[in-house]
Coordinates of C-alpha atoms in Angstrom, one line a residue:
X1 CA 6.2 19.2 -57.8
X2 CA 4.1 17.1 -59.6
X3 CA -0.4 17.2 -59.1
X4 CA -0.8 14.3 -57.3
X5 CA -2.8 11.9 -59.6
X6 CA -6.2 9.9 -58.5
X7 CA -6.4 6.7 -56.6
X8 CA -9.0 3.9 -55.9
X9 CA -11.0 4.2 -52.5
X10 CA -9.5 2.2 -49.5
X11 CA -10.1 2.5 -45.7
X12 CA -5.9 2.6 -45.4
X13 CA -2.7 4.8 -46.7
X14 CA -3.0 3.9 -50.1
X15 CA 0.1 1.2 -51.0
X16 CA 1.5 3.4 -54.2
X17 CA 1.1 6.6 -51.7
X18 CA 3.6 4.8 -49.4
X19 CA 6.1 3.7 -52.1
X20 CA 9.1 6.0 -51.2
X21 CA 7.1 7.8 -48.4
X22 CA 9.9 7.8 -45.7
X23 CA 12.3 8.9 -48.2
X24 CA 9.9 11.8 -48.8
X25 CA 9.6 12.5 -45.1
X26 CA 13.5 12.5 -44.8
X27 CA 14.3 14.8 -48.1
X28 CA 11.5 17.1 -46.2
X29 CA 13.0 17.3 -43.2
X30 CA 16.4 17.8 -44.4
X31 CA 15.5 20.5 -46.8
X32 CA 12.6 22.2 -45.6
X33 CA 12.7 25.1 -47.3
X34 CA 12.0 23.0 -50.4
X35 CA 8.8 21.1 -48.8
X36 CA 5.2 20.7 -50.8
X37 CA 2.7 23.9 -51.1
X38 CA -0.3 22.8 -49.0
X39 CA -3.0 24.7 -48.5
X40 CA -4.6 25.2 -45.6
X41 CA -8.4 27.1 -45.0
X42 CA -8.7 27.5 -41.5
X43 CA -9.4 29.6 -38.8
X44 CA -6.4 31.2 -36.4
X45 CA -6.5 28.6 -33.2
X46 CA -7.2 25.2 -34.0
X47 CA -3.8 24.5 -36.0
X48 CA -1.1 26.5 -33.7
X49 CA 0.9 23.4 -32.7
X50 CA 0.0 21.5 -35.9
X51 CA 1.4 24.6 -37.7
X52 CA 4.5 24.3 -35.9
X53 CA 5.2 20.6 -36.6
X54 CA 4.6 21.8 -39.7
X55 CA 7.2 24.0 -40.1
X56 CA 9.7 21.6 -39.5
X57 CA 8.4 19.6 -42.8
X58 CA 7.8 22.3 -44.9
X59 CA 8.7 26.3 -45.3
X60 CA 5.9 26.5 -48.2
X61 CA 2.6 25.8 -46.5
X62 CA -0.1 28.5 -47.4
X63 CA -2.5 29.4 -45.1
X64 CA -6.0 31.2 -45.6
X65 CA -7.3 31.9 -43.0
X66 CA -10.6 33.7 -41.4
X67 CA -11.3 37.8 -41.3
X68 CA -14.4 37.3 -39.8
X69 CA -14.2 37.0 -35.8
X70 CA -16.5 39.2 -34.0
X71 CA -15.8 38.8 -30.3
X72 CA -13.2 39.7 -27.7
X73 CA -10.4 42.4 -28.7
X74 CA -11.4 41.7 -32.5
X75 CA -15.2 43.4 -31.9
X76 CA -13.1 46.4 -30.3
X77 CA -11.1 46.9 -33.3
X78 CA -14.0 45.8 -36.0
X79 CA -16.4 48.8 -34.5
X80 CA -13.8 51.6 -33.9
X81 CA -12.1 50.8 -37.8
X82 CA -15.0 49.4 -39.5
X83 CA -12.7 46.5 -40.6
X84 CA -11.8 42.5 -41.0
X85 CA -10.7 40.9 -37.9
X86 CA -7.0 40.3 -37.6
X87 CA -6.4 38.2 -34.6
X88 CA -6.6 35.0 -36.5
X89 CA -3.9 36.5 -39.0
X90 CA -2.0 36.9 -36.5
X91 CA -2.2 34.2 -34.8
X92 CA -1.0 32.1 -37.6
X93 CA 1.7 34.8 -38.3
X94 CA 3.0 34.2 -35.1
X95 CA 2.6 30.6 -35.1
X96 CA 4.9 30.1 -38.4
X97 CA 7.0 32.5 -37.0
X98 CA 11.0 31.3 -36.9
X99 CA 11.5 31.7 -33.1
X100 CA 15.7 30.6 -32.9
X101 CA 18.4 32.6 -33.3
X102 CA 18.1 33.0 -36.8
X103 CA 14.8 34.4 -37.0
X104 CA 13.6 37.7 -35.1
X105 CA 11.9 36.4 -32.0
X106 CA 12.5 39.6 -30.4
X107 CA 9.9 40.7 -32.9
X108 CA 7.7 37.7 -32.5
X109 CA 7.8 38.4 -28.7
X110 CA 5.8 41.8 -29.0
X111 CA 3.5 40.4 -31.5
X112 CA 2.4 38.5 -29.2
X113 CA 2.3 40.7 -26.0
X114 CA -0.9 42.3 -24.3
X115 CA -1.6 45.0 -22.4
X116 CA -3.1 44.0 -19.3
X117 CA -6.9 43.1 -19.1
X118 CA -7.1 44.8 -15.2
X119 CA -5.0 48.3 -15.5
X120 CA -7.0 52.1 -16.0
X121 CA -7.8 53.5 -18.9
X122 CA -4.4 55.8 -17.2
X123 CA -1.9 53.0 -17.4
X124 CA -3.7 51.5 -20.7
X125 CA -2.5 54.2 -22.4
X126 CA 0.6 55.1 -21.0
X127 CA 1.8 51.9 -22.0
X128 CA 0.7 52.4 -25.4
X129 CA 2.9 55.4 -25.4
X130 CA 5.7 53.6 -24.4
X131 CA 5.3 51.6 -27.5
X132 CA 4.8 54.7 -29.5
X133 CA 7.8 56.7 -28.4
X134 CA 10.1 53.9 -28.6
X135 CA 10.7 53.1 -24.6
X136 CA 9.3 50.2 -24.2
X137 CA 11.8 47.5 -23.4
X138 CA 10.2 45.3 -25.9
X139 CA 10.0 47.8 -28.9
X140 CA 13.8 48.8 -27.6
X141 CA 14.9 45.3 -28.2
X142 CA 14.4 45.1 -31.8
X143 CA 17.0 46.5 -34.7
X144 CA 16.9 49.1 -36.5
X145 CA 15.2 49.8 -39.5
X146 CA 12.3 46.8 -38.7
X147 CA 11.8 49.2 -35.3
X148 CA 10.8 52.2 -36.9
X149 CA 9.0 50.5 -38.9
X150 CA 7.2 48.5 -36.2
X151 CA 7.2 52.3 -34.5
X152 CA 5.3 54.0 -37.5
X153 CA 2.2 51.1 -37.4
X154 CA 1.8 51.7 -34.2
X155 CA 1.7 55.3 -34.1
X156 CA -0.8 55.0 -37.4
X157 CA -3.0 53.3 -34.9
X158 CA -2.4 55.7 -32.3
X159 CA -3.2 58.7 -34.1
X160 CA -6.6 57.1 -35.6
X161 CA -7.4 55.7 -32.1
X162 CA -11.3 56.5 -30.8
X163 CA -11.2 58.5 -27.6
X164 CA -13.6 55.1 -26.3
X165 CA -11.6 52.8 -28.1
X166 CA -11.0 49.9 -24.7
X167 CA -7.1 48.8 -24.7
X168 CA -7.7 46.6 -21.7
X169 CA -6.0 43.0 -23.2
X170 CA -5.5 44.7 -26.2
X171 CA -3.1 42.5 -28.2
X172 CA 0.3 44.2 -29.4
X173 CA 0.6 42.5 -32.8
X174 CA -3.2 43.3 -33.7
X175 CA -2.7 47.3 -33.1
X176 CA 0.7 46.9 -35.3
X177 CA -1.4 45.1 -37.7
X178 CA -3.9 47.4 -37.6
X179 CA -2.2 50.2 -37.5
X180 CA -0.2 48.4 -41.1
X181 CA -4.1 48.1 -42.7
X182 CA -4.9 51.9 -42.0
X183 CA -1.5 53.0 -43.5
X184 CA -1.5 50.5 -46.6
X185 CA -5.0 51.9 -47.6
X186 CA -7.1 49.7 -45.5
X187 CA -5.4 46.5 -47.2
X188 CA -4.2 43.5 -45.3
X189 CA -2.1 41.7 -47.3
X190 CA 0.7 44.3 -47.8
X191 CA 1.4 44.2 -44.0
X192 CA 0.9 40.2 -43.8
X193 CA 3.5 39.9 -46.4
X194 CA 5.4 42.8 -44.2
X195 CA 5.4 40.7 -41.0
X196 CA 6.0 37.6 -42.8
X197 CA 9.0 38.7 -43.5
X198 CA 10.1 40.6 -40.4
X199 CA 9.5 37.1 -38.1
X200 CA 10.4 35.0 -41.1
X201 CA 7.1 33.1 -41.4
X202 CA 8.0 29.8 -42.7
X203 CA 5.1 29.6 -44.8
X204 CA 2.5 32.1 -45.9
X205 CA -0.8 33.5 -44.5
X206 CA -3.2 35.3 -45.8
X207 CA -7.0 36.4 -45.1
X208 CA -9.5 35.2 -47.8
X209 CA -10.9 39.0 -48.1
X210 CA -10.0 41.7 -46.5
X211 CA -13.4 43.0 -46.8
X212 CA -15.6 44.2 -43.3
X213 CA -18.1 41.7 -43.1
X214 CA -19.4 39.7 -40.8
X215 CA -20.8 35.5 -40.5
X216 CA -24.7 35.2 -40.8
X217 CA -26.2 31.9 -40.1
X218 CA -29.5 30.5 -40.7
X219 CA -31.0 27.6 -38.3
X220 CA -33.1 25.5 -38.7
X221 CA -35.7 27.2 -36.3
X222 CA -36.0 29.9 -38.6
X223 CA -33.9 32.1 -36.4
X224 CA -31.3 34.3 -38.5
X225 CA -27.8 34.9 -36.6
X226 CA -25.3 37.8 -37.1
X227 CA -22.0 37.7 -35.8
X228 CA -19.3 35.1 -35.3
X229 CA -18.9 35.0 -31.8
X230 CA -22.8 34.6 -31.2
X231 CA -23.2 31.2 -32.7
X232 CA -19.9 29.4 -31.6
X233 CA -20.7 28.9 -28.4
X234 CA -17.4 30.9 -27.1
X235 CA -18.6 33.8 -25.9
X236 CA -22.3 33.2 -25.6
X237 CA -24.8 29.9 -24.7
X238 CA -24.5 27.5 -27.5
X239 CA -27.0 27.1 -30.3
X240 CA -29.9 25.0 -29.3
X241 CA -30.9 24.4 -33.4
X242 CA -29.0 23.3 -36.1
X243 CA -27.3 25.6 -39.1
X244 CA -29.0 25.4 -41.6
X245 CA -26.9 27.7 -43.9
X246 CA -24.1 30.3 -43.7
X247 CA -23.7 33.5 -45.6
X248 CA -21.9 37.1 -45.5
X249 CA -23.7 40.0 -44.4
X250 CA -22.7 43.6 -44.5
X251 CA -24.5 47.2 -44.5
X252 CA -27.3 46.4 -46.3
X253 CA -26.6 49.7 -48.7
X254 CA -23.0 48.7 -48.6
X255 CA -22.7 47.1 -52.6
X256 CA -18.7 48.6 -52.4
X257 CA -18.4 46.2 -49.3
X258 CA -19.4 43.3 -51.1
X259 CA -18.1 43.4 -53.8
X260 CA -14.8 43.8 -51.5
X261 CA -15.0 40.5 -50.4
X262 CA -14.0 39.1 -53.9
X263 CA -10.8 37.5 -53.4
X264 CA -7.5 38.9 -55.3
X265 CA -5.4 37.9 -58.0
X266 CA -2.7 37.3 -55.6
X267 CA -5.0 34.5 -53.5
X268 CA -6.3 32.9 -56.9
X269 CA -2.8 32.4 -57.4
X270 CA -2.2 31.0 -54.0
X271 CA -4.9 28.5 -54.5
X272 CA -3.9 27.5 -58.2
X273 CA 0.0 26.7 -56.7
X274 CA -1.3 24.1 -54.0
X275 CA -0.4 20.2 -54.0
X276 CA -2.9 19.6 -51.6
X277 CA -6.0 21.3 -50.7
X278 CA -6.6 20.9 -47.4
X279 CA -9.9 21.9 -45.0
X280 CA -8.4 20.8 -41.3
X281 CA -10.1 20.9 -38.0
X282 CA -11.3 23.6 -36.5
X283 CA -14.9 24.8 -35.6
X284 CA -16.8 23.5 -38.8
X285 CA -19.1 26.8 -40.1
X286 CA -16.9 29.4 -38.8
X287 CA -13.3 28.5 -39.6
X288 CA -13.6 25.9 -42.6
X289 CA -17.2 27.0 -44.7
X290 CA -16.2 31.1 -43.3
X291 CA -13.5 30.5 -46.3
X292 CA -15.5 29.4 -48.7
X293 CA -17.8 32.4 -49.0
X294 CA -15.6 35.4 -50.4
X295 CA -16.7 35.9 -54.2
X296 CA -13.7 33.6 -56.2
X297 CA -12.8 30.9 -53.8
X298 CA -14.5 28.5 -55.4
X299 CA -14.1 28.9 -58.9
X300 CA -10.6 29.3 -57.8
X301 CA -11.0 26.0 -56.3
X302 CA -12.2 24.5 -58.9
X303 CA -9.5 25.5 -61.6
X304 CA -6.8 23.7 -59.3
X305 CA -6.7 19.9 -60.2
X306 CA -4.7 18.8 -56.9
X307 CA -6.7 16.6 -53.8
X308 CA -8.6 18.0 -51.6
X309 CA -8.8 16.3 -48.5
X310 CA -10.9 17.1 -45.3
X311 CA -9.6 16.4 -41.7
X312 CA -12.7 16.5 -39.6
X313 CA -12.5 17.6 -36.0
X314 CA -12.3 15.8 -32.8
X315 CA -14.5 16.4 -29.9
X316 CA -17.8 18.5 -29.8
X317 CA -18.2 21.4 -32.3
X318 CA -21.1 24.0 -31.2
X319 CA -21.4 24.4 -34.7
X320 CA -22.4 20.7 -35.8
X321 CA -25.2 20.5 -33.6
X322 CA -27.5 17.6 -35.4
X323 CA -25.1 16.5 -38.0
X324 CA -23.4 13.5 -38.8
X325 CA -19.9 13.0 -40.1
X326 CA -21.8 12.5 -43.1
X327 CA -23.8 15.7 -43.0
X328 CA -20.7 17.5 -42.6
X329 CA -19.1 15.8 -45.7
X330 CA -21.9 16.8 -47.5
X331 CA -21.8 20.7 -46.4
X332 CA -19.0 20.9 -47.8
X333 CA -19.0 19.4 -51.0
X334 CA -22.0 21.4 -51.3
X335 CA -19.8 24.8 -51.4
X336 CA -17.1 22.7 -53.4
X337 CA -19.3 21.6 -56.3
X338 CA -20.3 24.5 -57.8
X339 CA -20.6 24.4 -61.6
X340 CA -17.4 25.7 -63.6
X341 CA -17.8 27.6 -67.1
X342 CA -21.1 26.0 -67.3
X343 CA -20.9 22.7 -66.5
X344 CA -20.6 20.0 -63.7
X345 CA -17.2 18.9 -62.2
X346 CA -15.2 15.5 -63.8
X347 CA -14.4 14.8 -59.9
X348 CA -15.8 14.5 -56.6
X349 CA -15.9 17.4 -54.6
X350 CA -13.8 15.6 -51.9
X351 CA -10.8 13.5 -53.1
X352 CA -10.0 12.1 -49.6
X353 CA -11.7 11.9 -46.4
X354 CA -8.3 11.5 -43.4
X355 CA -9.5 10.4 -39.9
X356 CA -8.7 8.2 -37.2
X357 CA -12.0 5.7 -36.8
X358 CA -11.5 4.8 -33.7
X359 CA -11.3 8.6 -32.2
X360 CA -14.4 9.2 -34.0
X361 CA -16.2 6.0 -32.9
X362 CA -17.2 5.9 -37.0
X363 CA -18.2 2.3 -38.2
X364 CA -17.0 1.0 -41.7
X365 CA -20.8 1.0 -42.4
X366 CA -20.6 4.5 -42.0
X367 CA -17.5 4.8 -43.9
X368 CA -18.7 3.3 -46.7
X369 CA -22.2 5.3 -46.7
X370 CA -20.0 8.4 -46.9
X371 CA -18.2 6.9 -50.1
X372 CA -21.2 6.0 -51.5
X373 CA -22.6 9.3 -51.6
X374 CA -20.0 11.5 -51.8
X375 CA -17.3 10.0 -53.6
X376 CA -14.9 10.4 -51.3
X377 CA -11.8 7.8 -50.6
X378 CA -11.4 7.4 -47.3
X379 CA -7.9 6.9 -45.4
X380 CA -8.6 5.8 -42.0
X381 CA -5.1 5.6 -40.1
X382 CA -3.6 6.0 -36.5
X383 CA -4.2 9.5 -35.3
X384 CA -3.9 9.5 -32.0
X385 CA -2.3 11.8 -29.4
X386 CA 0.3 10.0 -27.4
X387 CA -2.0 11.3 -24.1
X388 CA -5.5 9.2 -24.4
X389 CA -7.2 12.0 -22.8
X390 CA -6.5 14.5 -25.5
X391 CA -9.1 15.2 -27.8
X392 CA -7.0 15.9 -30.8
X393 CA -4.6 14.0 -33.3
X394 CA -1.4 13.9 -32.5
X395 CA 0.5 17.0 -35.0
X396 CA 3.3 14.6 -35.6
X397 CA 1.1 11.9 -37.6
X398 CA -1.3 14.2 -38.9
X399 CA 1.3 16.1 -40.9
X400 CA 2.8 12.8 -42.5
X401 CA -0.2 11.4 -43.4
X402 CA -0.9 14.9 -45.5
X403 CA 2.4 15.0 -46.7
X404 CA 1.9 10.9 -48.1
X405 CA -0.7 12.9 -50.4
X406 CA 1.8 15.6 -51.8

């Protein structure tokens, strides 16, 4: 397909964007496997439903998505391994996955399994065993060769296991993938390819980096943050002052580390195949700027000539303490616009701005502030969940009003 050319501002779906748009939506549903490339830099929960509405659009959706999670089972894995986090990999993995008949759910089913958060240390690893030795019901259940495969990550992980290492809602699919980055020389992308395959993804994922480093966040109080799960407001008492910027931090005498988190030829190519760069809901620093960070994302960016558009999130974000829809359009333009071989971009930072006004409570004052400044043309359109009380767009509407822009 086609870059999607340029179009004047409007606070509607653009008329020449809905010339043959139902005839789009039908070819995509008929023939998904031959559906646009949009790109998607996120984090692993907010789009799990969206992703599978998705899926029934598109086989060819590329996700990037976060390495950077410090909390729960993640921080278990991240300290014994020194490594990225994985859960939001796999989350997306999982929620591409093809789960009929024709896919593997069998596999996706121990993906997602977890060992149980209130057993002993005993049991914890007696189950693990199971898995290991191949008598688990679940493991049992899958064909061979993808078992002994399945079999041989887990026993990597297994074998490099800490005595200390805590299994207790330990989740399946992160020890396999895991257990995948140990034996692939501490790379993640041959085993998200790997598992891609084995639940036939109908789309691909990838991590930005599959460098160990963590989120560090400046507020505006001066006080310096380090960890993901200490300024989402998740896992500890919300942030009381505003982020004032966000940067990656490792071993301060790890340069190899750093210079890790460049991102590789095979994700610069990911990014250069888009028709339609896309930064979605999800928790704003964290999940959409996290991506942003990794040496090459940018200037990758930047060398791709298709829309970006940014979906702003519903509800309260943690993260967004003290800032406007505005400020937040601005953040990001702020990582988008840097300059490229030397001089400044021919094109706003932000092509389109996609929201639902009336779920945001955003005035056309506002709205046309936001243009002003940034550029940006914004489509203001029905969004909404069929439930009023639901504090998200409905999947449904939000995945043909993206796919208008392909």
């Amino acid at each position: 397909m086609t870059k999607k050319r340029f179009i004047s501002a409007t606070h509607s779906l653009p008329r020449d964007l809905m010339k043959g748009h139902d005839l789009r939506l039908a070819r995509y549903l008929r023939t998904p496997e031959l559906g646009p490339k949009i790109l998607f830099f996120s984090g692993g929960t907010a789009l799990r439903s969206f992703s599978r509405v998705l899926a029934g659009y598109t086989h060819n959706s590329i996700h990037l998505v976060t390495p950077f999670d410090s909390g729960g089972s993640s921080a278990e894995l991240r300290k014994a391994f020194s490594m990225p986090s994985v859960g939001d990999l796999r989350a997306r993995l999982l929620s591409l996955a093809d789960d009929s008949v024709t896919g593997h759910p069998d596999i996706a089913a121990l993906f997602g399994h977890r060992l149980g958060k209130n057993e002993s240390k005993v049991e914890l690893e007696q189950s693990l065993k199971a898995l290991v030795d191949c008598k688990h019901p679940l493991l049992k259940a899958i064909a061979e060769p993808m078992r002994s495969l399945i079999q041989s990550y887990l026993a990597e992980f297994y074998d490099q296991m800490p005595e200390s290492f805590d299994l207790a809602g330990a989740s399946i699919g992160n020890l396999i993938l895991t257990g995948g980055y140990l034996f692939h020389n501490r790379s993640l992308d041959p085993i998200a390819f790997l598992f891609g395959q084995l639940i036939k993804t109908r789309g691909t994922v990838r991590t930005t980096t599959d460098a160990d480093l963590q989120l560090q966040v400046l507020l505006e109080s001066g006080r310096t943050i380090t960890g993901q799960h200490r300024f989402t407001g998740k896992e500890s008492s919300e942030i009381c002052s505003p982020i004032k910027s966000i940067t990656l931090s490792g071993d301060a005498d790890d340069v190899e580390a750093r210079d890790a988190s460049r991102v590789c030829k095979e994700t610069r190519k990911l990014i250069d195949s888009a028709e339609l760069l896309v930064f979605p809901p999800g928790s704003f620093y964290s999940s959409i700027i996290a991506n942003l960070l990794p040496k090459g994302v940018s200037r990758a960016l930047n060398k791709n000539p298709a829309p970006r558009v940014y979906v702003p999130s519903l509800g309260k974000d943690p993260e967004t303490i003290g800032m406007t829809l505005a400020d937040q359009v601005q953040v990001l333009a702020g990582h988008l616009s840097h300059k490229a071989a030397g001089r400044k971009l021919p094109r706003p930072p932000i092509d389109f701005l996609l929201l639902d006004s009336r779920l945001m409570n955003v005035s056309s004052k506002q709205m046309r502030e936001i243009t002003k400044t940034s550029g940006a043309q914004i489509i203001d359109q029905d969004l909404a969940p069929k439930k009023p009380d639901v504090c998200r767009y409905d999947d449904v509407k939000l995945a043909e009003a993206l796919l208008a822009l392909t």
